[in-house]
Coordinates of C-alpha atoms in Angstrom, one line a residue:
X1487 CA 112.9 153.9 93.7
X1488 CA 113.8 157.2 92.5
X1489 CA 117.1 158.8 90.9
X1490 CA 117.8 162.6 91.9
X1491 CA 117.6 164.9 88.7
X1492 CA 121.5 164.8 88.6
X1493 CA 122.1 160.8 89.2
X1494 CA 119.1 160.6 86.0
X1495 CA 121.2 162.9 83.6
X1496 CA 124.5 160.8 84.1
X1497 CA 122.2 158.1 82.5
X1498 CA 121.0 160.9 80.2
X1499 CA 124.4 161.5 78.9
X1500 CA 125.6 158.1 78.8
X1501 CA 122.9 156.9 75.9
X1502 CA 123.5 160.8 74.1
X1503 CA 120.2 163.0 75.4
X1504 CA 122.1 165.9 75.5
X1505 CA 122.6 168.0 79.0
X1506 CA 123.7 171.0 80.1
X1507 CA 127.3 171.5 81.4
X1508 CA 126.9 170.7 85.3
X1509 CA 128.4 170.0 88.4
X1510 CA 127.5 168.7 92.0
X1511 CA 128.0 171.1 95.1
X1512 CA 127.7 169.5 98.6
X1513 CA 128.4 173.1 100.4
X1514 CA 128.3 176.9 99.0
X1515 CA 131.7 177.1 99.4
X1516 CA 132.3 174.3 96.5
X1517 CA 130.9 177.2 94.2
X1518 CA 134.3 178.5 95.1
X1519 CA 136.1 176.6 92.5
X1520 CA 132.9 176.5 90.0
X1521 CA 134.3 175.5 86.4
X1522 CA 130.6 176.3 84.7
X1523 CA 130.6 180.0 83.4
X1524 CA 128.2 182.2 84.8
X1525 CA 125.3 182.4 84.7
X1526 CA 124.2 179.5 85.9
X1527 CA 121.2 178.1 88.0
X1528 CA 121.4 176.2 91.1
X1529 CA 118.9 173.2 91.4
X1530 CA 117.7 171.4 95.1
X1531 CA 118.4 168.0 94.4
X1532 CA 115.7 166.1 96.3
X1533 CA 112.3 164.0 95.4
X1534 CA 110.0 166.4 95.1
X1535 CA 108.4 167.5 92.0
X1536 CA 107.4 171.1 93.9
X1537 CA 111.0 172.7 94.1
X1538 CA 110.4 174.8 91.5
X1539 CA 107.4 176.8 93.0
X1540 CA 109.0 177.1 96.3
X1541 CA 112.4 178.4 95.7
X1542 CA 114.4 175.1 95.3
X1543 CA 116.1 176.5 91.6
X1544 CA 117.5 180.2 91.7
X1545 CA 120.3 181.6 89.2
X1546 CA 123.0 183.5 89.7
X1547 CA 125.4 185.8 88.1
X1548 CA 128.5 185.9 90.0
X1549 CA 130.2 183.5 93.0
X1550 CA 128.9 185.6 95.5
X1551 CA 125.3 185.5 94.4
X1552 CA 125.5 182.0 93.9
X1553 CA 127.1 180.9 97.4
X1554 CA 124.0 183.5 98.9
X1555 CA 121.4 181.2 96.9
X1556 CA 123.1 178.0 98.0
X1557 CA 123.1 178.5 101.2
X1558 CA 119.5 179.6 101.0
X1559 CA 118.6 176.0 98.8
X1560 CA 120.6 173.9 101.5
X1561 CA 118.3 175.5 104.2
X1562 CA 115.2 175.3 102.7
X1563 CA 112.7 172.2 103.4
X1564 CA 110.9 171.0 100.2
X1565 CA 107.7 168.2 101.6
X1566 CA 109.6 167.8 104.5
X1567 CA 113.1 167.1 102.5
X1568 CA 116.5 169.2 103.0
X1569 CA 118.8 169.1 99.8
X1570 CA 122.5 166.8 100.4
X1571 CA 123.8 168.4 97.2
X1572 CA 122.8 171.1 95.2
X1573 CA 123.3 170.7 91.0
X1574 CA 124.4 173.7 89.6
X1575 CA 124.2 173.8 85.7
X1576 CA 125.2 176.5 83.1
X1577 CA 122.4 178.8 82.2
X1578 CA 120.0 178.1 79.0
X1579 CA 117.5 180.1 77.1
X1580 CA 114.5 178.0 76.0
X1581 CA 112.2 179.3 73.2
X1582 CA 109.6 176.4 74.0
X1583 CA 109.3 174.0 76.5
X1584 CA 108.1 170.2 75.7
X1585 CA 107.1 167.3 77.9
X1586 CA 108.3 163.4 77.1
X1587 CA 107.9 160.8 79.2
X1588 CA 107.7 156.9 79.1
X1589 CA 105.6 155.0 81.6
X1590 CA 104.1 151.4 81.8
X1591 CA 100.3 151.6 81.4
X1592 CA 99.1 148.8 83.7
X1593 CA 96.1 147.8 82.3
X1594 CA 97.1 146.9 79.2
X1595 CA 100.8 146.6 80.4
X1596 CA 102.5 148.1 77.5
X1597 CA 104.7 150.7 78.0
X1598 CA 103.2 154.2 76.6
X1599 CA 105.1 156.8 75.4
X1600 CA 104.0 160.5 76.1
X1601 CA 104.4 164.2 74.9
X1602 CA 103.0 167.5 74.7
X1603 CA 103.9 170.9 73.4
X1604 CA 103.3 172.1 76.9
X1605 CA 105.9 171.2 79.2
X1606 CA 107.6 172.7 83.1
X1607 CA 106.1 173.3 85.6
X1608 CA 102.5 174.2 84.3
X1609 CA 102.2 170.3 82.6
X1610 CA 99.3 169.6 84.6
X1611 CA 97.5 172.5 83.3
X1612 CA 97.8 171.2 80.2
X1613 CA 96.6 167.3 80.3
X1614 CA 94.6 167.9 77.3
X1615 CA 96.6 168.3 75.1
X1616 CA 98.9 165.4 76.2
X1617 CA 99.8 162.9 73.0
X1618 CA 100.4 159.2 73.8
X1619 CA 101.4 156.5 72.0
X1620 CA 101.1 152.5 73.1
X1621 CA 104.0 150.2 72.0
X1622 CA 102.2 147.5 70.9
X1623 CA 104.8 145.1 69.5
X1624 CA 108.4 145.4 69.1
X1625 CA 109.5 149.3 69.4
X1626 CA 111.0 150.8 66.6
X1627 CA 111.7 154.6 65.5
X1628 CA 108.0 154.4 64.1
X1629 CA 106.4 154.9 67.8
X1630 CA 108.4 158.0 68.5
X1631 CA 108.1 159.4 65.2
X1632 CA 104.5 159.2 65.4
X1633 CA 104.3 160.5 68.8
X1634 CA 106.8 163.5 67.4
X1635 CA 103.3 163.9 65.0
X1636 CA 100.8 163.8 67.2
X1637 CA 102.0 166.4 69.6
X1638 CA 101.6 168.4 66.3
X1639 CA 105.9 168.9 65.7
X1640 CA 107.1 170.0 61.9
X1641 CA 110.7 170.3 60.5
X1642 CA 113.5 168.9 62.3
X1643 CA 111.9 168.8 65.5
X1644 CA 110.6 165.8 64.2
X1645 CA 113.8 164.1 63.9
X1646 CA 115.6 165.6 66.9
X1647 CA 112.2 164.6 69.2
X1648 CA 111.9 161.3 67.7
X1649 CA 115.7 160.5 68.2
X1650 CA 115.3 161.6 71.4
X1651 CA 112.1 159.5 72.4
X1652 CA 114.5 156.5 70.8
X1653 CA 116.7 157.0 73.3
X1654 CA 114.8 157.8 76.1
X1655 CA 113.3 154.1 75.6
X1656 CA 116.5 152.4 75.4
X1657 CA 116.9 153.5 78.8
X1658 CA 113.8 152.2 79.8
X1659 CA 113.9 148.8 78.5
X1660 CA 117.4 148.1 79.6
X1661 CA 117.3 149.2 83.2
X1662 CA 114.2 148.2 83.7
X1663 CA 112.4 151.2 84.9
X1664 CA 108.8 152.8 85.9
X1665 CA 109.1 156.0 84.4
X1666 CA 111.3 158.2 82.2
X1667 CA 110.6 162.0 82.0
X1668 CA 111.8 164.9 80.5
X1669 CA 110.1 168.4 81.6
X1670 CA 110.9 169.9 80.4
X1671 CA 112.8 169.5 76.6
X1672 CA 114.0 172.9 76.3
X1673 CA 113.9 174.0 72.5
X1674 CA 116.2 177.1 71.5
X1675 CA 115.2 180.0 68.8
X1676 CA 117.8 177.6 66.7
X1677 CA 115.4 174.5 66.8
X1678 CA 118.7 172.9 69.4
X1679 CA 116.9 170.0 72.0
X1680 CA 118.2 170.0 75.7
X1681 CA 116.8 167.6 78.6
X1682 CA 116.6 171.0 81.5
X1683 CA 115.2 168.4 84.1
X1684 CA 114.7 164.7 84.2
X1685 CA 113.1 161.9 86.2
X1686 CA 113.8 158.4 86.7
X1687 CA 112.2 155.5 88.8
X1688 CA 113.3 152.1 88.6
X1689 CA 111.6 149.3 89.5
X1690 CA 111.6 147.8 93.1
X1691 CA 111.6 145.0 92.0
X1692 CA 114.5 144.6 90.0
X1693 CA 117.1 147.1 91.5
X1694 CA 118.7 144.1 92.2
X1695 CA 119.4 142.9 88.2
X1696 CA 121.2 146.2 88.0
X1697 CA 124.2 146.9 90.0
X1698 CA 125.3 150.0 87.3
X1699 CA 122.6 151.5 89.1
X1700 CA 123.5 151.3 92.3
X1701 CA 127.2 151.6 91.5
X1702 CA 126.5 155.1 89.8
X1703 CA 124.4 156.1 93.2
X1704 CA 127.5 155.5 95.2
X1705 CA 129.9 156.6 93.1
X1706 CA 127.9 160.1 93.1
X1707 CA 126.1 160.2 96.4
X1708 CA 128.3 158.0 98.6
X1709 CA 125.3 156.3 100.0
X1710 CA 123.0 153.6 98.6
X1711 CA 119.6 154.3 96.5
X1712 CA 116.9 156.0 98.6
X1713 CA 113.2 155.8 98.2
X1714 CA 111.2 158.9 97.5
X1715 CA 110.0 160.3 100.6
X1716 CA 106.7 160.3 102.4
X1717 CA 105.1 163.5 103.0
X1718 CA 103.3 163.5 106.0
X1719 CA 100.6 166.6 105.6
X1720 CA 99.9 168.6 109.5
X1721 CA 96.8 169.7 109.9
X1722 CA 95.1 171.0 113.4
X1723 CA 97.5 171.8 115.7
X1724 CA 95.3 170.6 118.0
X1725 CA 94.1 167.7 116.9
X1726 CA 94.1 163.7 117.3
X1727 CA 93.5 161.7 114.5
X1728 CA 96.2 161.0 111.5
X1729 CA 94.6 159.5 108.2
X1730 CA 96.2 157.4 105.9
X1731 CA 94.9 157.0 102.7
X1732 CA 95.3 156.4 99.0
X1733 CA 94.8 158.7 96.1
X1734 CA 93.6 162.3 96.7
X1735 CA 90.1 162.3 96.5
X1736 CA 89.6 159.5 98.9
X1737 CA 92.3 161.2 100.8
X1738 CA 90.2 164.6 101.2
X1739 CA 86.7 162.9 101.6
X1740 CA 87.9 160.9 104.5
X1741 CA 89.2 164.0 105.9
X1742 CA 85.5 165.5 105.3
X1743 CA 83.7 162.5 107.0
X1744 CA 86.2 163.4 110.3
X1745 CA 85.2 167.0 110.6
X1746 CA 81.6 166.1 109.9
X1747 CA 81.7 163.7 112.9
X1748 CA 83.2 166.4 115.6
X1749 CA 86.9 164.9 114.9
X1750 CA 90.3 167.0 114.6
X1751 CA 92.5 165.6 112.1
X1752 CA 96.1 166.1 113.0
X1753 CA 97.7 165.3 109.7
X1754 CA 96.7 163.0 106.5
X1755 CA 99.4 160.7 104.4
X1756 CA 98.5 160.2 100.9
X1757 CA 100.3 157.0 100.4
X1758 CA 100.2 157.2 96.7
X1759 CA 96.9 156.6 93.9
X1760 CA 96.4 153.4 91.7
X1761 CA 95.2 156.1 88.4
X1762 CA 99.5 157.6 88.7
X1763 CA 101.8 157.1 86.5
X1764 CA 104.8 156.1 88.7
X1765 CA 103.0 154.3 90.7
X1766 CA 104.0 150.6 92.0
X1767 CA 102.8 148.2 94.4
X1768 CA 106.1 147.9 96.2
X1769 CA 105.9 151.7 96.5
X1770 CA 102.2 151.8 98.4
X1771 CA 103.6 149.2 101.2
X1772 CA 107.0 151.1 101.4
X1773 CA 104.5 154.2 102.1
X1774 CA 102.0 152.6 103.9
X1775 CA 105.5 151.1 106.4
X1776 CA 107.3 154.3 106.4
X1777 CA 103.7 156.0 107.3
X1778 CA 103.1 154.5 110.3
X1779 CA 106.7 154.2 112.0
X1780 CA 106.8 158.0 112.1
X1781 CA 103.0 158.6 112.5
X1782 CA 103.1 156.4 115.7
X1783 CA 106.3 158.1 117.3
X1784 CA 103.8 161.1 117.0
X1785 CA 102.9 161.2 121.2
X1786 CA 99.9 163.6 120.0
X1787 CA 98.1 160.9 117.6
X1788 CA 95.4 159.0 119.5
X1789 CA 94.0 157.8 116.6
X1790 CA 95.4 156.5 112.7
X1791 CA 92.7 155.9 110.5
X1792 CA 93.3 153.7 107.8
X1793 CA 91.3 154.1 104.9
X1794 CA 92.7 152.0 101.5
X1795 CA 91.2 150.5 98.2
X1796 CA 93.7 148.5 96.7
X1797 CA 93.2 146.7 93.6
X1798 CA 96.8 145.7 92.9
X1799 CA 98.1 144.8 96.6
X1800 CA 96.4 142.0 98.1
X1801 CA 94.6 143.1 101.7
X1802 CA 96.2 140.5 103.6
X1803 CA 99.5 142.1 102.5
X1804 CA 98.4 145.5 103.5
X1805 CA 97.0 143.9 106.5
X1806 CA 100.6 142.5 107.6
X1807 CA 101.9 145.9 107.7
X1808 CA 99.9 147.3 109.9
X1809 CA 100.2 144.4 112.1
X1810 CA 104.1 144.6 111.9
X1811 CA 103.6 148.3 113.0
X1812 CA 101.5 147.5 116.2
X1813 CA 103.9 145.2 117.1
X1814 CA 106.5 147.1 117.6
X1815 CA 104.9 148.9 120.6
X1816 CA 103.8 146.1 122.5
X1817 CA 105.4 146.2 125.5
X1818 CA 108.6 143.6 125.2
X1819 CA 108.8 141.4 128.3
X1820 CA 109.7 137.4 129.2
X1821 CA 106.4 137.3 131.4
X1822 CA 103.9 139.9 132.8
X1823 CA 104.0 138.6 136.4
X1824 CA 105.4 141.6 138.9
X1825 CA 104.1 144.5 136.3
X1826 CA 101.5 146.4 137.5
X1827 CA 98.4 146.9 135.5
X1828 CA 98.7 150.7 135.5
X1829 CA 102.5 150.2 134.1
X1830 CA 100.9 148.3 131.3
X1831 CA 97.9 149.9 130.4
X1832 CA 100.7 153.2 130.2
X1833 CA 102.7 151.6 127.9
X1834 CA 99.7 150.2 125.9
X1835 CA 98.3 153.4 125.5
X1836 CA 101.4 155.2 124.0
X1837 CA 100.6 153.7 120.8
X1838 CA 97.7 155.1 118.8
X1839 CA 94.5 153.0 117.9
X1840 CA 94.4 151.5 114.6
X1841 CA 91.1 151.7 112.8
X1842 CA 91.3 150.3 109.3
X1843 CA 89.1 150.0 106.6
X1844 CA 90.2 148.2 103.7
X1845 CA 88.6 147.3 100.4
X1846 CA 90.2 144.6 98.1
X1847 CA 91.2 141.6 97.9
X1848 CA 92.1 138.8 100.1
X1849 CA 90.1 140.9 102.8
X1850 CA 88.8 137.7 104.9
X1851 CA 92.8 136.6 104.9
X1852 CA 93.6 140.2 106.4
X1853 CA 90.9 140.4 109.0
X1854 CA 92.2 137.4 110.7
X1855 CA 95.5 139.2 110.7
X1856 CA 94.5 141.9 112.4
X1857 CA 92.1 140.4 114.5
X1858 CA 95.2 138.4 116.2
X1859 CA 95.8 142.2 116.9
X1860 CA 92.7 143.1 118.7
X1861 CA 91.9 145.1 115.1
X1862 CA 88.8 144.9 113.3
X1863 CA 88.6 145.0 109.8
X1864 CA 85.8 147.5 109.0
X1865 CA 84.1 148.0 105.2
X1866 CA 81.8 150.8 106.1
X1867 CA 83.6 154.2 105.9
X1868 CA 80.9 155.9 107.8
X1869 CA 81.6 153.4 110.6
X1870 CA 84.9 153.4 110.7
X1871 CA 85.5 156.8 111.2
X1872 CA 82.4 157.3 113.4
X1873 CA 84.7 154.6 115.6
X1874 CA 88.1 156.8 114.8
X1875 CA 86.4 159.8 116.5
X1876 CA 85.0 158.1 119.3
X1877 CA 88.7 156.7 119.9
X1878 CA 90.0 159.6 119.9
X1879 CA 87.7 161.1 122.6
X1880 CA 88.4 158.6 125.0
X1881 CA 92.3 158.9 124.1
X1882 CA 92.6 155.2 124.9
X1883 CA 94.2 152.3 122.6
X1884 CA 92.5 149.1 122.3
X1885 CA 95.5 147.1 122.7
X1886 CA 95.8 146.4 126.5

């Protein structure tokens, strides 16, 4: 689960990263009685890592310019995601920008600490020149002061980075989290350190060891934690078939393999990619869940393609969410006797097909899931999307 950028900095400033002066505005007339001096920027507080590029941060001189840009932030969709509260935060002039981060490396599960000269927005351009540094035994201010000298610091950036890193994994170790981010570190002409934007996830599975957590999400947003959002991509306006996969590239070669065979791709889910960072199995099948339910309710999509390889969730678990999503559109009723076959085959066919191929473990245990389901488990992509297209053609479900 995810922390907004605002509900991450009150666990900033509890352990001493220092943060900007800041304050939360649920409407543009809160800016009204704004305590921060201007200038100050105005932030879209929502899961998205793209607000930045699409005009989800703006500054502002005055009151007036700043209730215009709020109510411009509170209207704007980021990934299919309006802002519940804006952050605004005093205004701060950055000579350099830096990028720290902790994350759990999976394969050798250790968590890895992670920097680079080259932090906001433009990180990714940069990958190269990312430092890391494994914690291989018990942490101690040696990881992050090596880190501070791989990413090539000198002075007291050394010290104020290190302490920083310090921190940053006290955070992480205590609350149990995924990933801890800071893009970027702003650095001053004076050599001064502030966290500009942060980014926590904690882990699914043990939300429930820390009630702080969900104690400072009330207390803040008057609601319990929420998951990051899907993003559901649209594609032909015209067109049938919704594809759900994993990771990028499989994503967009799927999507290639569908036009190739005569098909119209309505939209595509990327439910999230093994190689990330942040991600988490319980986060793939939250995803994978949340996919469907709104791709089905979609009266356009005759077809969802399915196409996953999953090395960390089991098939058969993958498998049982699909099933659960086909399910729920069977038609509920005590017996069938008195329902006319047309009434049936009407409500059958308001769901989409399924076709899913899966590759991974435990795949015998999920076709005999699905098969209850009158789905076949496929393993050949050209197949299964050879059998998507044809599906879609005859805009009929199998499930009758």
């Amino acid at each position: 689960m995810d922390l907004l950028e605002y509900q991450a900095k009150e666990l900033f400033r509890a352990v001493g990263i220092p943060v900007l002066p800041s304050q939360r505005i649920e409407r543009p007339k809160d800016l009204k009685g704004l305590i921060i001096p201007y200038p100050v920027v105005l932030k879209s507080q929502v899961y998205s890592d793209e607000r930045g590029r699409v005009g989800g941060v703006r500054f502002a001189e005055n009151t007036i310019d700043a209730i215009a840009a709020a109510q411009t932030i509170f209207n704007l969709s980021i990934m299919g995601e309006y802002p519940k509260v804006l952050l605004a935060e005093a205004k701060y002039d950055a000579d350099q920008e830096f990028y720290l981060a902790i994350t759990l490396n999976r394969s050798v599960r250790r968590p890895v600490l992670l920097g680079s000269q080259k932090g906001g927005i433009d990180v990714e351009m940069a990958i190269d020149q990312m430092q890391h540094v494994v914690v291989e035994q018990e942490f101690s201010a040696y990881y992050a002061r090596r880190l501070a000298l791989k990413m090539g610091l000198e002075g007291t950036l050394i010290e104020s980075v290190s302490l920083i890193m310090e921190k940053m994994y006290q955070l992480f170790v205590q609350n149990d989290l995924d990933l801890i981010e800071i893009n970027p570190l702003g650095v001053s002409a004076t050599g001064d350190v502030m966290a500009l934007d942060g980014k926590i996830t904690v882990n699914d599975d043990a939300w429930a060891r820390h009630p702080h957590l969900e104690a400072l999400i009330t207390k803040l947003e008057g609601s319990t934690p929420q998951s990051s959002d899907i993003s559901i991509v649209p594609m032909e306006s015209d067109g049938q078939i919704a594809i759900v996969c994993n990771g990028a590239g499989l994503t967009m070669a799927t999507m290639d393999l569908v036009y190739q065979a005569g098909g119209k791709p309505i939209s595509f889910l990327n439910v999230g990619s093994e190689t990330r960072a942040d991600f988490s199995p319980a986060q793939l099948k939250h995803h994978l869940k949340e996919g469907l339910e709104q791709l089905t309710q979609n009266k356009q999509v005759k077809v969802v393609l399915i196409n996953l390889i999953s090395n960390l969730v089991p098939c058969d678990e993958i498998a049982d969410i699909i099933a659960s999503s086909v399910r729920r559109h069977i038609p509920r009723t005590r017996s069938l006797k008195g329902i006319r076959p047309d009434t049936l085959i009407a409500q059958a066919t308001r769901s989409p097909s399924m076709v899913v191929r899966l590759v991974g473990s435990e795949c015998d245990r999920a076709q005999s899931r699905l098969a209850g389901h009158q789905i076949s488990l496929l393993d050949n992509l050209d197949e299964s999307v050879t059998q998507a297209v044809a599906l879609a053609k005859l805009g009929r479900s199998p499930v009758e």
